[in-house]
Coordinates of C-alpha atoms and ligand atoms in Angstrom, one line a residue:
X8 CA -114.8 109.2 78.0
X9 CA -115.7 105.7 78.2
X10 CA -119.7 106.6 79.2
X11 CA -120.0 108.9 76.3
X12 CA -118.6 106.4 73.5
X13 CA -121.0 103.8 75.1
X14 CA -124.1 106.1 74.8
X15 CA -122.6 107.0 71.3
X16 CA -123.0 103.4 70.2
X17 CA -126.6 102.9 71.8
X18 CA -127.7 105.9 70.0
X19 CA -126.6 104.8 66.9
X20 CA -128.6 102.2 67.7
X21 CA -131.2 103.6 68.8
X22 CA -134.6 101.2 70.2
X23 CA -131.7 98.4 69.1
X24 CA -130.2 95.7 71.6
X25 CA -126.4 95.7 71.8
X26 CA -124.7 93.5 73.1
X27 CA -122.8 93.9 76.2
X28 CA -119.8 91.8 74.7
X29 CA -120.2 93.9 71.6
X30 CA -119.4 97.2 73.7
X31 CA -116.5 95.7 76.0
X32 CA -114.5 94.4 72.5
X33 CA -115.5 97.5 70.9
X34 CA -114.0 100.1 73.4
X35 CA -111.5 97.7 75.0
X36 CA -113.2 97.7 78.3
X37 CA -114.1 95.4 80.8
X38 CA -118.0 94.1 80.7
X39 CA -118.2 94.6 84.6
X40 CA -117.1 98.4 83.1
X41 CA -119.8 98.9 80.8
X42 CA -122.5 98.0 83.3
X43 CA -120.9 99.9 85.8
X44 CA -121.5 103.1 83.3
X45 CA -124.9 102.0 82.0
X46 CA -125.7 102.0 85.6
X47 CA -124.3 106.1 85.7
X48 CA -126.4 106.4 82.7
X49 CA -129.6 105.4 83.6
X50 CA -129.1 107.2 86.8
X51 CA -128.7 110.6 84.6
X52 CA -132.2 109.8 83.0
X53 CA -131.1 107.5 80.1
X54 CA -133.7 104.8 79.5
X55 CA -131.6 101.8 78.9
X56 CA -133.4 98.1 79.1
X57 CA -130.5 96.0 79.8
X58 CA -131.4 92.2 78.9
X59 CA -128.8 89.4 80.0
X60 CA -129.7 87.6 76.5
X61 CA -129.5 90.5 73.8
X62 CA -127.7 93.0 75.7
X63 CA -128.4 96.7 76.1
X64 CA -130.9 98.9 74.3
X65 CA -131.7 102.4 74.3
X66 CA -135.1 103.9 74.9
X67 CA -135.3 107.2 75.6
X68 CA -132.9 109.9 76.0
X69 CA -131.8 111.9 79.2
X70 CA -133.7 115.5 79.4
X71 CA -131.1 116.4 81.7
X72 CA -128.2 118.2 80.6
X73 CA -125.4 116.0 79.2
X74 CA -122.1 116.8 77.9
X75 CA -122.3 114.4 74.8
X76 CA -125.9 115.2 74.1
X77 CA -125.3 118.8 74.2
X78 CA -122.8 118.5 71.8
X79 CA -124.6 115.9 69.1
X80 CA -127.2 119.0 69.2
X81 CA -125.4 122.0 68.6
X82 CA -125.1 123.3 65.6
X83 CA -122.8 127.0 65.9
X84 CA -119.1 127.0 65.1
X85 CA -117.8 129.0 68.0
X86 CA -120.3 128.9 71.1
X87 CA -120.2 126.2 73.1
X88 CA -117.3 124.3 71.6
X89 CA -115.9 123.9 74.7
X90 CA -117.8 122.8 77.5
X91 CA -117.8 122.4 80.9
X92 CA -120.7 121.0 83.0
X93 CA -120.8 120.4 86.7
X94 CA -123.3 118.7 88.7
X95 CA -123.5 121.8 91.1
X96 CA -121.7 125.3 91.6
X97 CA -122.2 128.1 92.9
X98 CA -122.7 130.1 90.1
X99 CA -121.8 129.1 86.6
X100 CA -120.7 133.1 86.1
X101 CA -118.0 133.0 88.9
X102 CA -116.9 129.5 87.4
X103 CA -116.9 131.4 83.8
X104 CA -114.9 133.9 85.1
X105 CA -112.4 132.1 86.3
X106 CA -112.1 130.2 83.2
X107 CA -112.0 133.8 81.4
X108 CA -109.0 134.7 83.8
X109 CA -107.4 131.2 82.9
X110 CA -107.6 131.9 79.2
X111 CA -110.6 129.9 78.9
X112 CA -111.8 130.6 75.1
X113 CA -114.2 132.3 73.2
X114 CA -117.8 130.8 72.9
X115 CA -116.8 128.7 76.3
X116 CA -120.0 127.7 78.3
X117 CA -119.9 126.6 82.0
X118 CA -123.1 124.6 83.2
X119 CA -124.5 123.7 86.6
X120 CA -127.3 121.2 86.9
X121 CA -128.1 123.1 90.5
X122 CA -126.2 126.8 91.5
X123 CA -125.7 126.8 95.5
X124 CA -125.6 131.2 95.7
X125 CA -126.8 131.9 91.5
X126 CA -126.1 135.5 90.9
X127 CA -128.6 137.8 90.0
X128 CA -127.8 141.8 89.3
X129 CA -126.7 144.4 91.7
X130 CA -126.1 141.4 94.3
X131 CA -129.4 139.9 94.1
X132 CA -129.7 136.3 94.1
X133 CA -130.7 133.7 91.9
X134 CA -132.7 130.5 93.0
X135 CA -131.0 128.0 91.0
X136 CA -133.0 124.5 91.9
X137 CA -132.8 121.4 89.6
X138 CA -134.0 121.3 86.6
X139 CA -133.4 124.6 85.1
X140 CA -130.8 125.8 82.7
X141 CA -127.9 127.7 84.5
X142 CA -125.3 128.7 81.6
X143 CA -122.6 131.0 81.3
X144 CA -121.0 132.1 77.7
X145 CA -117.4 133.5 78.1
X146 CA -117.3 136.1 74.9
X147 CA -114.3 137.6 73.4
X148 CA -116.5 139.0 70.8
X149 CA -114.7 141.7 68.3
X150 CA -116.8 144.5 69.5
X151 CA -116.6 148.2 71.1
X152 CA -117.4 148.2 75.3
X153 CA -120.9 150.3 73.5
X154 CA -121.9 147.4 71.4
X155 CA -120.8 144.9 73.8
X156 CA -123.2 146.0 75.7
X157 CA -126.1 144.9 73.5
X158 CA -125.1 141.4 74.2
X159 CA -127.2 141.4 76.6
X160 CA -130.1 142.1 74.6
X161 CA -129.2 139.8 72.2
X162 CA -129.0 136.9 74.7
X163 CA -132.6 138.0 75.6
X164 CA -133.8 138.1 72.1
X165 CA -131.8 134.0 71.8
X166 CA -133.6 132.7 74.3
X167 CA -137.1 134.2 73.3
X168 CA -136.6 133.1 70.0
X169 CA -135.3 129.3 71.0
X170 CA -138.1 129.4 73.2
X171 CA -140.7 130.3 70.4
X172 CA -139.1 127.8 67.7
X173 CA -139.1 125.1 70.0
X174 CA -142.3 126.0 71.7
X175 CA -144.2 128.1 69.8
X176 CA -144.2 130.3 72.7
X177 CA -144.5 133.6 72.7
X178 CA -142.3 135.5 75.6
X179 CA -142.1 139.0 76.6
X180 CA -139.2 141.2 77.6
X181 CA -139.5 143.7 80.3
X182 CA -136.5 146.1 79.5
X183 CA -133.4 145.4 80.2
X184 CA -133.8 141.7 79.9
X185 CA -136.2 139.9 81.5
X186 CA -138.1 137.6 80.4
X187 CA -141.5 136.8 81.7
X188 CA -145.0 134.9 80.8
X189 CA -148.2 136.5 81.8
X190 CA -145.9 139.0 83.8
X191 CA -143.8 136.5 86.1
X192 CA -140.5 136.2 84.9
X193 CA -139.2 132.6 83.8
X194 CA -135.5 133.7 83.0
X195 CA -132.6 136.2 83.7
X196 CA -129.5 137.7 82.2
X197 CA -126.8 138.6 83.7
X198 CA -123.9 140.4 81.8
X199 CA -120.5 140.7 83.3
X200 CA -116.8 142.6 81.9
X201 CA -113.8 140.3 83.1
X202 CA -111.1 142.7 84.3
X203 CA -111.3 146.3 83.0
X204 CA -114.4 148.4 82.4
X205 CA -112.7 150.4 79.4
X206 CA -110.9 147.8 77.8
X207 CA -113.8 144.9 77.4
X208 CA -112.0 142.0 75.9
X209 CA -114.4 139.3 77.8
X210 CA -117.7 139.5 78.8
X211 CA -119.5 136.5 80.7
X212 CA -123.3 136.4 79.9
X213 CA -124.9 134.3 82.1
X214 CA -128.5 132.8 81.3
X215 CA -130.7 131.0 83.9
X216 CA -134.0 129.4 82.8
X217 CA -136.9 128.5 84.9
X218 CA -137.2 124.9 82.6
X219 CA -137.7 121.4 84.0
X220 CA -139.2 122.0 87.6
X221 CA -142.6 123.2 89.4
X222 CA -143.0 126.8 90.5
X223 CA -143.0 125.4 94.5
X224 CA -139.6 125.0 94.1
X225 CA -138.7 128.9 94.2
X226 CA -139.5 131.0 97.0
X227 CA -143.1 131.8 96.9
X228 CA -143.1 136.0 97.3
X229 CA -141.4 135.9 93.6
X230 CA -143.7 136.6 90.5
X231 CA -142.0 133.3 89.0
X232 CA -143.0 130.9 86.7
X233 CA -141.2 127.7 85.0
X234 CA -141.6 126.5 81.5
X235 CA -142.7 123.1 83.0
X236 CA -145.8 125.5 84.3
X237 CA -146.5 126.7 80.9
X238 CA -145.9 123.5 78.6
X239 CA -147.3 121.1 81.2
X240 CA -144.1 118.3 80.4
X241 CA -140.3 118.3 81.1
X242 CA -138.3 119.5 78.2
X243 CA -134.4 118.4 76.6
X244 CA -132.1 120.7 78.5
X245 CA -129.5 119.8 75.7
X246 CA -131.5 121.2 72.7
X247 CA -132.6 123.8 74.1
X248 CA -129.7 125.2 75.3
X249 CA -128.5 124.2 72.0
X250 CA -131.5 126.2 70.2
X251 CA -130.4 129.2 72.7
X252 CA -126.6 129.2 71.5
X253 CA -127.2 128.9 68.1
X254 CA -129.3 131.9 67.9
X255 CA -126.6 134.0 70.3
X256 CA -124.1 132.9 67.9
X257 CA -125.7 134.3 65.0
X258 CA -126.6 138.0 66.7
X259 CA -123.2 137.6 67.8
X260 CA -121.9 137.9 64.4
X261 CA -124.6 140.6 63.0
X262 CA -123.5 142.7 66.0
X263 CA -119.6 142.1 65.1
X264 CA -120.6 143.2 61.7
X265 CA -122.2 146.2 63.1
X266 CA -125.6 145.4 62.0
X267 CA -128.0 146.4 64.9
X268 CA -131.3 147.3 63.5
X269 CA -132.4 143.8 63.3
X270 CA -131.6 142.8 67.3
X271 CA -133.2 146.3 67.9
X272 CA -136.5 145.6 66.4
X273 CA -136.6 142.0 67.0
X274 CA -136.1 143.4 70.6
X275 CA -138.9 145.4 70.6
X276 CA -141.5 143.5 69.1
X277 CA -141.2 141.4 72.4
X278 CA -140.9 144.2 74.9
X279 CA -143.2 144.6 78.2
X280 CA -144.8 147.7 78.2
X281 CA -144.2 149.5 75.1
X282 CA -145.9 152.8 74.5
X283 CA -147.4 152.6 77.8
X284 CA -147.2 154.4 81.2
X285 CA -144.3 153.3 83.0
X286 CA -142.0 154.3 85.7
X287 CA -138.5 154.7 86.0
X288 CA -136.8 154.1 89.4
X289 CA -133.2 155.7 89.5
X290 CA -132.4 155.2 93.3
X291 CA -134.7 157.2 95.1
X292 CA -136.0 159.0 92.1
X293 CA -138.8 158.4 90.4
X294 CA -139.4 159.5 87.3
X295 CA -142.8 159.0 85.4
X296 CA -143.6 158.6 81.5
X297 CA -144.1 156.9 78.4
X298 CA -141.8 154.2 77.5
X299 CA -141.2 154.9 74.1
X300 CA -138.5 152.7 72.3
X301 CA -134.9 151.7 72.9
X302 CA -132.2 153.8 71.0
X303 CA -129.5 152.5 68.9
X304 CA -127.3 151.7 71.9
X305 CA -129.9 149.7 73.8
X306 CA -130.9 152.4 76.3
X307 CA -134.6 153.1 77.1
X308 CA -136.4 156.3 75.6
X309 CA -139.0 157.9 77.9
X310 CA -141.1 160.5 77.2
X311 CA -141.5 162.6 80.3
X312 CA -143.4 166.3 80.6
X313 CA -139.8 167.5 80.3
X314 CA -139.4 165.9 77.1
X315 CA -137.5 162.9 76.2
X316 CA -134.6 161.1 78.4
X317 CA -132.6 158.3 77.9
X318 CA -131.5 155.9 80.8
X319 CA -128.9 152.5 80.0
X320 CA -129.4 149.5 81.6
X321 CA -128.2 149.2 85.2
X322 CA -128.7 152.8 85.7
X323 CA -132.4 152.4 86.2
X324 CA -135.3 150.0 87.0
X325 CA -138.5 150.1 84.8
X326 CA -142.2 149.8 86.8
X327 CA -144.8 149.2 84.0
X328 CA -148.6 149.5 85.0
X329 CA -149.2 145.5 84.2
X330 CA -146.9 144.5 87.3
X331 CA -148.4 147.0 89.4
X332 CA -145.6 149.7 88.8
X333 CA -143.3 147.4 91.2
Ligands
BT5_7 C1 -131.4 138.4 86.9 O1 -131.1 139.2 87.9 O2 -132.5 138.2 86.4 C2 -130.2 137.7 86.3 C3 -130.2 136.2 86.6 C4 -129.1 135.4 86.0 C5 -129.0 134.0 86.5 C6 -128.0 133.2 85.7 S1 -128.1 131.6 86.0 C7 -126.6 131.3 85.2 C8 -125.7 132.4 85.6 N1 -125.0 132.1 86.8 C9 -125.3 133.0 87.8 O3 -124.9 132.9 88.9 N2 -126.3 133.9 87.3 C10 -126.6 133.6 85.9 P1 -132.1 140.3 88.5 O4 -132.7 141.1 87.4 O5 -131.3 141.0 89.5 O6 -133.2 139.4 89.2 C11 -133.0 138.8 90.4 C12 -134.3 138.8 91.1 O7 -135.2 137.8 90.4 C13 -134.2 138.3 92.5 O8 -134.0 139.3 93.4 C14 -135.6 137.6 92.7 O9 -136.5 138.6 93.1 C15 -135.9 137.1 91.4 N3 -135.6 135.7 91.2 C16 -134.6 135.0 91.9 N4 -134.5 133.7 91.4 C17 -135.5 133.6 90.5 C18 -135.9 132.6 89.6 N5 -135.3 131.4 89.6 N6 -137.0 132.8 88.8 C19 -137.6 134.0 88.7 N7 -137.2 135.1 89.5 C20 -136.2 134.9 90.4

């Protein structure tokens, strides 16, 4: 793509003019071409000073998510090798999906810069605005439906750590996998089998992250926050979702490896809640206790007067006493 190998020489030469000339010889295209992309460019939050004299320079990079930038920032082997970004969709799962059913590959990722109906679980929905970081993984991980079902929890325990190498922020998880900052949730997982339920060969794990925007733009009942809120500036959508794959990709491979107990306590040293009162909505039902620990599997452990039960994910909704047990 003309646009990227353009931005690919300006980085190179980064704060540097080059001249205009220069980049039409150099890629074989017209100079009315390259000013038409610069133009694209700046528009997708490239700082570019374009002088008629010395030519173009680059300034500052784009925060917003870009194909090339995303991919001069990763650093796994299989996630997010192949990628495909849209301005807007309606969710980046359903596009996954499709992929999956295509014979899209493993470690695919589909990205929206807005989602017109995001998905959240059991039908909900997820406001998708600007800004934040809507990504879907297609997986065709070597693992057992059980263990594929910690994938999940792993893509909680990614993001939390991306978020705390890149931030040095420290985020809870309220079991199964939300994530949340003084107990308003600033991202969302949402795991999904492609095709049959006993035979898991793909699994879509969607992430959405509340990242580059102001809390007013999501509906105000939600106990929401954004990490703009928190960090007080706009972050690079590009490393961080490149932060967030990198660390999927290696709990990806402990997991295929069988190894568990790491994810498991790395889980728990983050979860909302722990050792605390805490309630367990299972439809109607409610069932009170301690929250005591996740088992081996990834479902929750609570201690009830009837002893201990364990629920899995989906099953159940946990109510801890911070959030006003709702
Ligand atoms: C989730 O569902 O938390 C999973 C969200 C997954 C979203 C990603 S974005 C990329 C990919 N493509 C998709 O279409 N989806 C995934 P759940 O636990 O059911 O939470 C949904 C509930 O969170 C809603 O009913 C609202 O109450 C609340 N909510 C909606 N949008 C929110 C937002 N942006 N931030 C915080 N809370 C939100």
């Amino acid at each position: 793509m003309v646009r990227h190998d353009i931005l690919q020489l300006l980085a190179a030469h980064l704060q540097e003019y080059v001249s205009g000339e220069r980049i039409s010889q150099q890629l074989n295209v017209t100079r009315a071409a390259v000013w038409k992309q610069i133009k694209v460019l700046k528009e997708e939050g490239f700082e570019i000073e374009g002088q008629t004299k010395n030519g173009y320079r680059l300034l500052k990079m784009s925060l917003s998510l870009n194909e090339w930038a995303l991919k001069q920032a990763l650093t796994t082997t299989s996630l997010g090798r192949t990628i495909c970004l849209e301005d807007e969709l309606v969710s980046t799962n359903v596009r996954a999906k499709e992929l999956a059913r295509q014979g899209g590959v493993h470690g695919q990722i589909v990205l929206a810069k807005y989602q017109s109906l995001g998905q959240g679980r059991l039908q909900r929905q997820w406001e998708s605005p600007r800004g934040g970081l809507w990504m879907s993984v297609v997986l065709r991980p070597d693992l057992s439906l059980a263990d594929a079902s910690k994938l999940t929890l792993a893509a909680s325990v990614a993001i939390v750590d991306a978020l705390e190498e890149l931030f040095q922020l420290r985020i809870g998880i309220k079991w199964p996998n939300d994530l949340v900052f003084n107990g308003q949730k600033l991202a969302g997982i949402l795991g999904e089998v492609v095709g049959e339920w006993n035979a898991v060969q793909t699994l879509i794990l969607g992430m959405g992250i509340n990242v580059n925007f102001p809390r007013e733009r999501l509906s105000a009942p939600l106990k929401a926050t954004t990490l703009y809120e928190i960090l007080g500036y706009e972050v690079d959508l590009n490393i961080l979702a490149a932060a967030i794959l990198k660390h999927l990709e290696d709990k990806l491979i402990s997991l295929e490896k069988k190894e568990f107990e790491d994810l498991r306590l790395s889980w728990l040293a983050r979860a909302v809640g722990l050792g605390e009162d805490v309630r367990i909505l299972q439809g109607e039902q409610v069932l009170q206790g301690v929250f005591k620990g996740i088992s081996i599997d990834g479902a929750l452990i609570l201690e009830t007067k009837d002893g201990e039960k364990s629920f899995s994910a989906g099953e159940v909704q946990l109510r801890s006493k911070m959030s006003g047990y709702f």
